[in-house]
């Protein structure tokens, strides 16, 4: 990180100098790490909208220009030309693999793809109505009870490499098993002869009486979605993974925390909420104006799901690719989904509406992704699970970067206390 001239802060008549740091894309930040020790002041920043918690070399995002790159590579090029496994390797290890490294990495997913026999019983403990995100989070945390983790006092590369493939491989199996559990069908086991995405589709949709036909178009669409979800720098779930991991909690626990953070409808859960909203509009006769007006009404908590973003103040580059991908897939599969028409109509109206224009609210990654999942046959409750499978390499890459960073510290924000001042305890008999 380059260091430039200092920023000057004047407090109570005294001037303090704070270093300005500059990232490789010219982003500037004021380093306030010594602020409290030299001034006795802290900063106040609801939702961390202006606070960097780390320097990171993983993902670059320019929300004004709609730019997203993993390790310097534009997301558009990766979505079109790379595979999910290659992109995962890039995110975690920092460089694109050679063909030998990619072959080894891909093959290493086979052996750990099964779950411990005892863990399979866990699925029976959940009610059939359980949300698959609850199952996913519980099962990922449970992995720590069955498979050795990383010795946090003496972490080794071999341990880390083993856990990366184990997590990515098992998460896919857990997701498919959670789905099978929810529909009361027997588990379909992973197959060594299938690649990552076809293997997942086979576990999801084959059954003892039916061999699912894996279409290239479906694999391609799912690949694009997984790549586009693979990382997004310091979003809520990734920051959670970093925060939990900063206490040296094991990688399984840190990833579980990320899964839980992702579940919320303001974050990854939005993909499920978008389809619920579009279905509701459809049932209501397709009246998009009614929902636009509801979203603008400040006395109503309703928001247009799949619109807006903390960082993007222009069109989310992922949404652009996913929208096209949704049209292409539905065309190829010959599906006529009225929800896609409603989504397009809603987007058109929103983009012409001054409320949304003034607030820079555009469709985000979650707006069109559910239409693709739906076309593939993935049920709505599984959408955020799909997001988790995609985001896993990003979470792992950030955990690794944090653990390897020489300046890493336990995450521990400050607060401005606004509660009562000191007062004497009054026994209950005298209250
Ligand atoms: N519908 C209507 N109004 C909105 C929306 C929306 N979807 N999003 C933001 N606004 C308004 C908000 O009410 C506020 O208005 P005002 O200035 O009058 O108070 C203004 O826009 C700024 O919103 P904010 O809540 O301060 O912005 P934020 O950066 O804190 O929130 C967000 C970002 C993504 C949580 C929010 O835009 C939102 O709730 N969107 C809907 C949920 C969604 O699609 N989430 C997925 C995000 S992308 C993928 C991911 O992160 O996983």
PDB file of N, CA, C and O in Angstrom, residues 331-375:
ATOM      1  N   UNK A 331     -35.053 -19.116 -23.403  1.00  0.00           N
ATOM      2  CA  UNK A 331     -35.236 -19.353 -24.855  1.00  0.00           C
ATOM      3  C   UNK A 331     -34.822 -20.768 -25.207  1.00  0.00           C
ATOM      4  O   UNK A 331     -35.546 -21.495 -25.882  1.00  0.00           O
ATOM      5  N   UNK A 332     -33.623 -21.157 -24.741  1.00  0.00           N
ATOM      6  CA  UNK A 332     -33.098 -22.480 -25.112  1.00  0.00           C
ATOM      7  C   UNK A 332     -33.962 -23.602 -24.558  1.00  0.00           C
ATOM      8  O   UNK A 332     -34.138 -24.632 -25.189  1.00  0.00           O
ATOM      9  N   UNK A 333     -34.487 -23.409 -23.355  1.00  0.00           N
ATOM     10  CA  UNK A 333     -35.306 -24.469 -22.747  1.00  0.00           C
ATOM     11  C   UNK A 333     -36.769 -24.370 -23.185  1.00  0.00           C
ATOM     12  O   UNK A 333     -37.593 -25.188 -22.786  1.00  0.00           O
ATOM     13  N   UNK A 334     -37.083 -23.335 -23.958  1.00  0.00           N
ATOM     14  CA  UNK A 334     -38.463 -23.148 -24.427  1.00  0.00           C
ATOM     15  C   UNK A 334     -39.426 -22.850 -23.288  1.00  0.00           C
ATOM     16  O   UNK A 334     -40.583 -23.255 -23.322  1.00  0.00           O
ATOM     17  N   UNK A 335     -38.935 -22.120 -22.277  1.00  0.00           N
ATOM     18  CA  UNK A 335     -39.805 -21.799 -21.133  1.00  0.00           C
ATOM     19  C   UNK A 335     -40.333 -20.373 -21.292  1.00  0.00           C
ATOM     20  O   UNK A 335     -39.569 -19.450 -21.600  1.00  0.00           O
ATOM     21  N   UNK A 336     -41.620 -20.219 -21.042  1.00  0.00           N
ATOM     22  CA  UNK A 336     -42.205 -18.879 -21.081  1.00  0.00           C
ATOM     23  C   UNK A 336     -42.635 -18.545 -19.652  1.00  0.00           C
ATOM     24  O   UNK A 336     -43.723 -18.913 -19.234  1.00  0.00           O
ATOM     25  N   UNK A 337     -41.761 -17.875 -18.913  1.00  0.00           N
ATOM     26  CA  UNK A 337     -42.061 -17.606 -17.503  1.00  0.00           C
ATOM     27  C   UNK A 337     -42.634 -16.195 -17.365  1.00  0.00           C
ATOM     28  O   UNK A 337     -41.939 -15.213 -17.637  1.00  0.00           O
ATOM     29  N   UNK A 338     -43.889 -16.086 -16.936  1.00  0.00           N
ATOM     30  CA  UNK A 338     -44.481 -14.733 -16.809  1.00  0.00           C
ATOM     31  C   UNK A 338     -43.702 -13.864 -15.816  1.00  0.00           C
ATOM     32  O   UNK A 338     -43.747 -12.639 -15.896  1.00  0.00           O
ATOM     33  N   UNK A 339     -42.966 -14.514 -14.891  1.00  0.00           N
ATOM     34  CA  UNK A 339     -42.223 -13.713 -13.907  1.00  0.00           C
ATOM     35  C   UNK A 339     -41.101 -12.919 -14.577  1.00  0.00           C
ATOM     36  O   UNK A 339     -40.757 -11.825 -14.137  1.00  0.00           O
ATOM     37  N   UNK A 340     -40.534 -13.486 -15.664  1.00  0.00           N
ATOM     38  CA  UNK A 340     -39.480 -12.754 -16.374  1.00  0.00           C
ATOM     39  C   UNK A 340     -40.073 -11.501 -17.014  1.00  0.00           C
ATOM     40  O   UNK A 340     -39.490 -10.421 -16.950  1.00  0.00           O
ATOM     41  N   UNK A 341     -41.261 -11.650 -17.579  1.00  0.00           N
ATOM     42  CA  UNK A 341     -41.913 -10.474 -18.188  1.00  0.00           C
ATOM     43  C   UNK A 341     -42.196  -9.408 -17.134  1.00  0.00           C
ATOM     44  O   UNK A 341     -41.965  -8.224 -17.352  1.00  0.00           O
ATOM     45  N   UNK A 342     -42.676  -9.858 -15.973  1.00  0.00           N
ATOM     46  CA  UNK A 342     -42.974  -8.887 -14.906  1.00  0.00           C
ATOM     47  C   UNK A 342     -41.677  -8.212 -14.451  1.00  0.00           C
ATOM     48  O   UNK A 342     -41.625  -6.998 -14.237  1.00  0.00           O
ATOM     49  N   UNK A 343     -40.619  -9.002 -14.347  1.00  0.00           N
ATOM     50  CA  UNK A 343     -39.332  -8.447 -13.896  1.00  0.00           C
ATOM     51  C   UNK A 343     -38.846  -7.374 -14.872  1.00  0.00           C
ATOM     52  O   UNK A 343     -38.421  -6.288 -14.456  1.00  0.00           O
ATOM     53  N   UNK A 344     -38.943  -7.676 -16.165  1.00  0.00           N
ATOM     54  CA  UNK A 344     -38.484  -6.709 -17.181  1.00  0.00           C
ATOM     55  C   UNK A 344     -39.324  -5.430 -17.110  1.00  0.00           C
ATOM     56  O   UNK A 344     -38.806  -4.317 -17.147  1.00  0.00           O
ATOM     57  N   UNK A 345     -40.642  -5.629 -16.954  1.00  0.00           N
ATOM     58  CA  UNK A 345     -41.553  -4.464 -16.886  1.00  0.00           C
ATOM     59  C   UNK A 345     -41.231  -3.623 -15.635  1.00  0.00           C
ATOM     60  O   UNK A 345     -41.162  -2.393 -15.691  1.00  0.00           O
ATOM     61  N   UNK A 346     -41.015  -4.319 -14.524  1.00  0.00           N
ATOM     62  CA  UNK A 346     -40.712  -3.623 -13.269  1.00  0.00           C
ATOM     63  C   UNK A 346     -39.412  -2.829 -13.412  1.00  0.00           C
ATOM     64  O   UNK A 346     -39.337  -1.658 -13.028  1.00  0.00           O
ATOM     65  N   UNK A 347     -38.408  -3.469 -13.997  1.00  0.00           N
ATOM     66  CA  UNK A 347     -37.117  -2.777 -14.159  1.00  0.00           C
ATOM     67  C   UNK A 347     -37.285  -1.526 -15.027  1.00  0.00           C
ATOM     68  O   UNK A 347     -36.782  -0.452 -14.693  1.00  0.00           O
ATOM     69  N   UNK A 348     -38.018  -1.679 -16.138  1.00  0.00           N
ATOM     70  CA  UNK A 348     -38.206  -0.533 -17.045  1.00  0.00           C
ATOM     71  C   UNK A 348     -38.838   0.651 -16.310  1.00  0.00           C
ATOM     72  O   UNK A 348     -38.381   1.774 -16.406  1.00  0.00           O
ATOM     73  N   UNK A 349     -39.876   0.347 -15.545  1.00  0.00           N
ATOM     74  CA  UNK A 349     -40.585   1.423 -14.826  1.00  0.00           C
ATOM     75  C   UNK A 349     -39.693   2.052 -13.766  1.00  0.00           C
ATOM     76  O   UNK A 349     -39.677   3.260 -13.588  1.00  0.00           O
ATOM     77  N   UNK A 350     -38.969   1.199 -13.052  1.00  0.00           N
ATOM     78  CA  UNK A 350     -38.100   1.698 -11.977  1.00  0.00           C
ATOM     79  C   UNK A 350     -37.042   2.631 -12.551  1.00  0.00           C
ATOM     80  O   UNK A 350     -36.754   3.704 -12.001  1.00  0.00           O
ATOM     81  N   UNK A 351     -36.463   2.246 -13.697  1.00  0.00           N
ATOM     82  CA  UNK A 351     -35.385   3.054 -14.264  1.00  0.00           C
ATOM     83  C   UNK A 351     -35.887   4.416 -14.765  1.00  0.00           C
ATOM     84  O   UNK A 351     -35.104   5.337 -14.939  1.00  0.00           O
ATOM     85  N   UNK A 352     -37.220   4.522 -14.958  1.00  0.00           N
ATOM     86  CA  UNK A 352     -37.768   5.821 -15.405  1.00  0.00           C
ATOM     87  C   UNK A 352     -38.274   6.644 -14.224  1.00  0.00           C
ATOM     88  O   UNK A 352     -38.755   7.767 -14.407  1.00  0.00           O
ATOM     89  N   UNK A 353     -38.233   6.098 -13.037  1.00  0.00           N
ATOM     90  CA  UNK A 353     -38.871   6.743 -11.884  1.00  0.00           C
ATOM     91  C   UNK A 353     -37.855   7.601 -11.125  1.00  0.00           C
ATOM     92  O   UNK A 353     -36.765   7.134 -10.766  1.00  0.00           O
ATOM     93  N   UNK A 354     -38.216   8.854 -10.852  1.00  0.00           N
ATOM     94  CA  UNK A 354     -37.248   9.781 -10.236  1.00  0.00           C
ATOM     95  C   UNK A 354     -36.832   9.330  -8.823  1.00  0.00           C
ATOM     96  O   UNK A 354     -35.696   9.533  -8.413  1.00  0.00           O
ATOM     97  N   UNK A 355     -37.765   8.686  -8.068  1.00  0.00           N
ATOM     98  CA  UNK A 355     -37.411   8.227  -6.706  1.00  0.00           C
ATOM     99  C   UNK A 355     -36.187   7.317  -6.780  1.00  0.00           C
ATOM    100  O   UNK A 355     -35.229   7.473  -6.025  1.00  0.00           O
ATOM    101  N   UNK A 356     -36.211   6.371  -7.715  1.00  0.00           N
ATOM    102  CA  UNK A 356     -35.118   5.392  -7.807  1.00  0.00           C
ATOM    103  C   UNK A 356     -33.879   6.028  -8.436  1.00  0.00           C
ATOM    104  O   UNK A 356     -32.761   5.736  -8.027  1.00  0.00           O
ATOM    105  N   UNK A 357     -34.110   6.943  -9.408  1.00  0.00           N
ATOM    106  CA  UNK A 357     -32.968   7.605 -10.065  1.00  0.00           C
ATOM    107  C   UNK A 357     -32.208   8.461  -9.051  1.00  0.00           C
ATOM    108  O   UNK A 357     -30.979   8.409  -8.975  1.00  0.00           O
ATOM    109  N   UNK A 358     -32.952   9.225  -8.242  1.00  0.00           N
ATOM    110  CA  UNK A 358     -32.288  10.108  -7.259  1.00  0.00           C
ATOM    111  C   UNK A 358     -31.469   9.315  -6.250  1.00  0.00           C
ATOM    112  O   UNK A 358     -30.473   9.790  -5.726  1.00  0.00           O
ATOM    113  N   UNK A 359     -31.898   8.106  -5.978  1.00  0.00           N
ATOM    114  CA  UNK A 359     -31.187   7.282  -4.974  1.00  0.00           C
ATOM    115  C   UNK A 359     -30.252   6.262  -5.613  1.00  0.00           C
ATOM    116  O   UNK A 359     -29.724   5.392  -4.926  1.00  0.00           O
ATOM    117  N   UNK A 360     -30.077   6.356  -6.930  1.00  0.00           N
ATOM    118  CA  UNK A 360     -29.194   5.414  -7.654  1.00  0.00           C
ATOM    119  C   UNK A 360     -29.558   3.957  -7.392  1.00  0.00           C
ATOM    120  O   UNK A 360     -28.696   3.129  -7.074  1.00  0.00           O
ATOM    121  N   UNK A 361     -30.837   3.647  -7.516  1.00  0.00           N
ATOM    122  CA  UNK A 361     -31.271   2.270  -7.250  1.00  0.00           C
ATOM    123  C   UNK A 361     -31.473   1.528  -8.574  1.00  0.00           C
ATOM    124  O   UNK A 361     -32.344   1.901  -9.369  1.00  0.00           O
ATOM    125  N   UNK A 362     -30.656   0.534  -8.795  1.00  0.00           N
ATOM    126  CA  UNK A 362     -30.699  -0.275 -10.026  1.00  0.00           C
ATOM    127  C   UNK A 362     -30.890  -1.742  -9.640  1.00  0.00           C
ATOM    128  O   UNK A 362     -30.665  -2.111  -8.482  1.00  0.00           O
ATOM    129  N   UNK A 363     -31.213  -2.602 -10.614  1.00  0.00           N
ATOM    130  CA  UNK A 363     -31.292  -4.036 -10.273  1.00  0.00           C
ATOM    131  C   UNK A 363     -29.931  -4.534  -9.793  1.00  0.00           C
ATOM    132  O   UNK A 363     -28.902  -4.095 -10.313  1.00  0.00           O
ATOM    133  N   UNK A 364     -29.945  -5.397  -8.811  1.00  0.00           N
ATOM    134  CA  UNK A 364     -28.686  -5.975  -8.323  1.00  0.00           C
ATOM    135  C   UNK A 364     -28.617  -7.460  -8.711  1.00  0.00           C
ATOM    136  O   UNK A 364     -29.512  -7.984  -9.384  1.00  0.00           O
ATOM    137  N   UNK A 365     -27.573  -8.122  -8.237  1.00  0.00           N
ATOM    138  CA  UNK A 365     -27.290  -9.515  -8.622  1.00  0.00           C
ATOM    139  C   UNK A 365     -28.476 -10.457  -8.378  1.00  0.00           C
ATOM    140  O   UNK A 365     -28.656 -11.453  -9.067  1.00  0.00           O
ATOM    141  N   UNK A 366     -29.291 -10.116  -7.376  1.00  0.00           N
ATOM    142  CA  UNK A 366     -30.366 -11.030  -6.981  1.00  0.00           C
ATOM    143  C   UNK A 366     -31.634 -10.865  -7.810  1.00  0.00           C
ATOM    144  O   UNK A 366     -32.574 -11.640  -7.652  1.00  0.00           O
ATOM    145  N   UNK A 367     -31.696  -9.837  -8.659  1.00  0.00           N
ATOM    146  CA  UNK A 367     -32.977  -9.556  -9.318  1.00  0.00           C
ATOM    147  C   UNK A 367     -33.354 -10.620 -10.346  1.00  0.00           C
ATOM    148  O   UNK A 367     -34.493 -11.072 -10.399  1.00  0.00           O
ATOM    149  N   UNK A 368     -32.402 -11.022 -11.182  1.00  0.00           N
ATOM    150  CA  UNK A 368     -32.744 -11.999 -12.224  1.00  0.00           C
ATOM    151  C   UNK A 368     -32.272 -13.418 -11.915  1.00  0.00           C
ATOM    152  O   UNK A 368     -32.617 -14.347 -12.638  1.00  0.00           O
ATOM    153  N   UNK A 369     -31.451 -13.596 -10.871  1.00  0.00           N
ATOM    154  CA  UNK A 369     -30.867 -14.933 -10.646  1.00  0.00           C
ATOM    155  C   UNK A 369     -31.938 -15.984 -10.337  1.00  0.00           C
ATOM    156  O   UNK A 369     -31.864 -17.118 -10.806  1.00  0.00           O
ATOM    157  N   UNK A 370     -32.972 -15.594  -9.575  1.00  0.00           N
ATOM    158  CA  UNK A 370     -34.016 -16.551  -9.190  1.00  0.00           C
ATOM    159  C   UNK A 370     -34.756 -17.111 -10.399  1.00  0.00           C
ATOM    160  O   UNK A 370     -35.207 -18.260 -10.390  1.00  0.00           O
ATOM    161  N   UNK A 371     -34.864 -16.291 -11.450  1.00  0.00           N
ATOM    162  CA  UNK A 371     -35.581 -16.758 -12.655  1.00  0.00           C
ATOM    163  C   UNK A 371     -34.791 -17.896 -13.301  1.00  0.00           C
ATOM    164  O   UNK A 371     -35.360 -18.872 -13.798  1.00  0.00           O
ATOM    165  N   UNK A 372     -33.455 -17.791 -13.242  1.00  0.00           N
ATOM    166  CA  UNK A 372     -32.619 -18.869 -13.795  1.00  0.00           C
ATOM    167  C   UNK A 372     -32.745 -20.124 -12.920  1.00  0.00           C
ATOM    168  O   UNK A 372     -32.955 -21.228 -13.423  1.00  0.00           O
ATOM    169  N   UNK A 373     -32.616 -19.951 -11.605  1.00  0.00           N
ATOM    170  CA  UNK A 373     -32.727 -21.120 -10.709  1.00  0.00           C
ATOM    171  C   UNK A 373     -34.071 -21.818 -10.926  1.00  0.00           C
ATOM    172  O   UNK A 373     -34.154 -23.043 -10.971  1.00  0.00           O
ATOM    173  N   UNK A 374     -35.117 -20.999 -11.038  1.00  0.00           N
ATOM    174  CA  UNK A 374     -36.468 -21.544 -11.212  1.00  0.00           C
ATOM    175  C   UNK A 374     -36.542 -22.356 -12.514  1.00  0.00           C
ATOM    176  O   UNK A 374     -37.101 -23.450 -12.544  1.00  0.00           O
ATOM    177  N   UNK A 375     -35.945 -21.811 -13.576  1.00  0.00           N
ATOM    178  CA  UNK A 375     -35.976 -22.517 -14.879  1.00  0.00           C
ATOM    179  C   UNK A 375     -35.233 -23.846 -14.789  1.00  0.00           C
ATOM    180  O   UNK A 375     -35.601 -24.819 -15.444  1.00  0.00           O
TER     181      UNK A 375
END
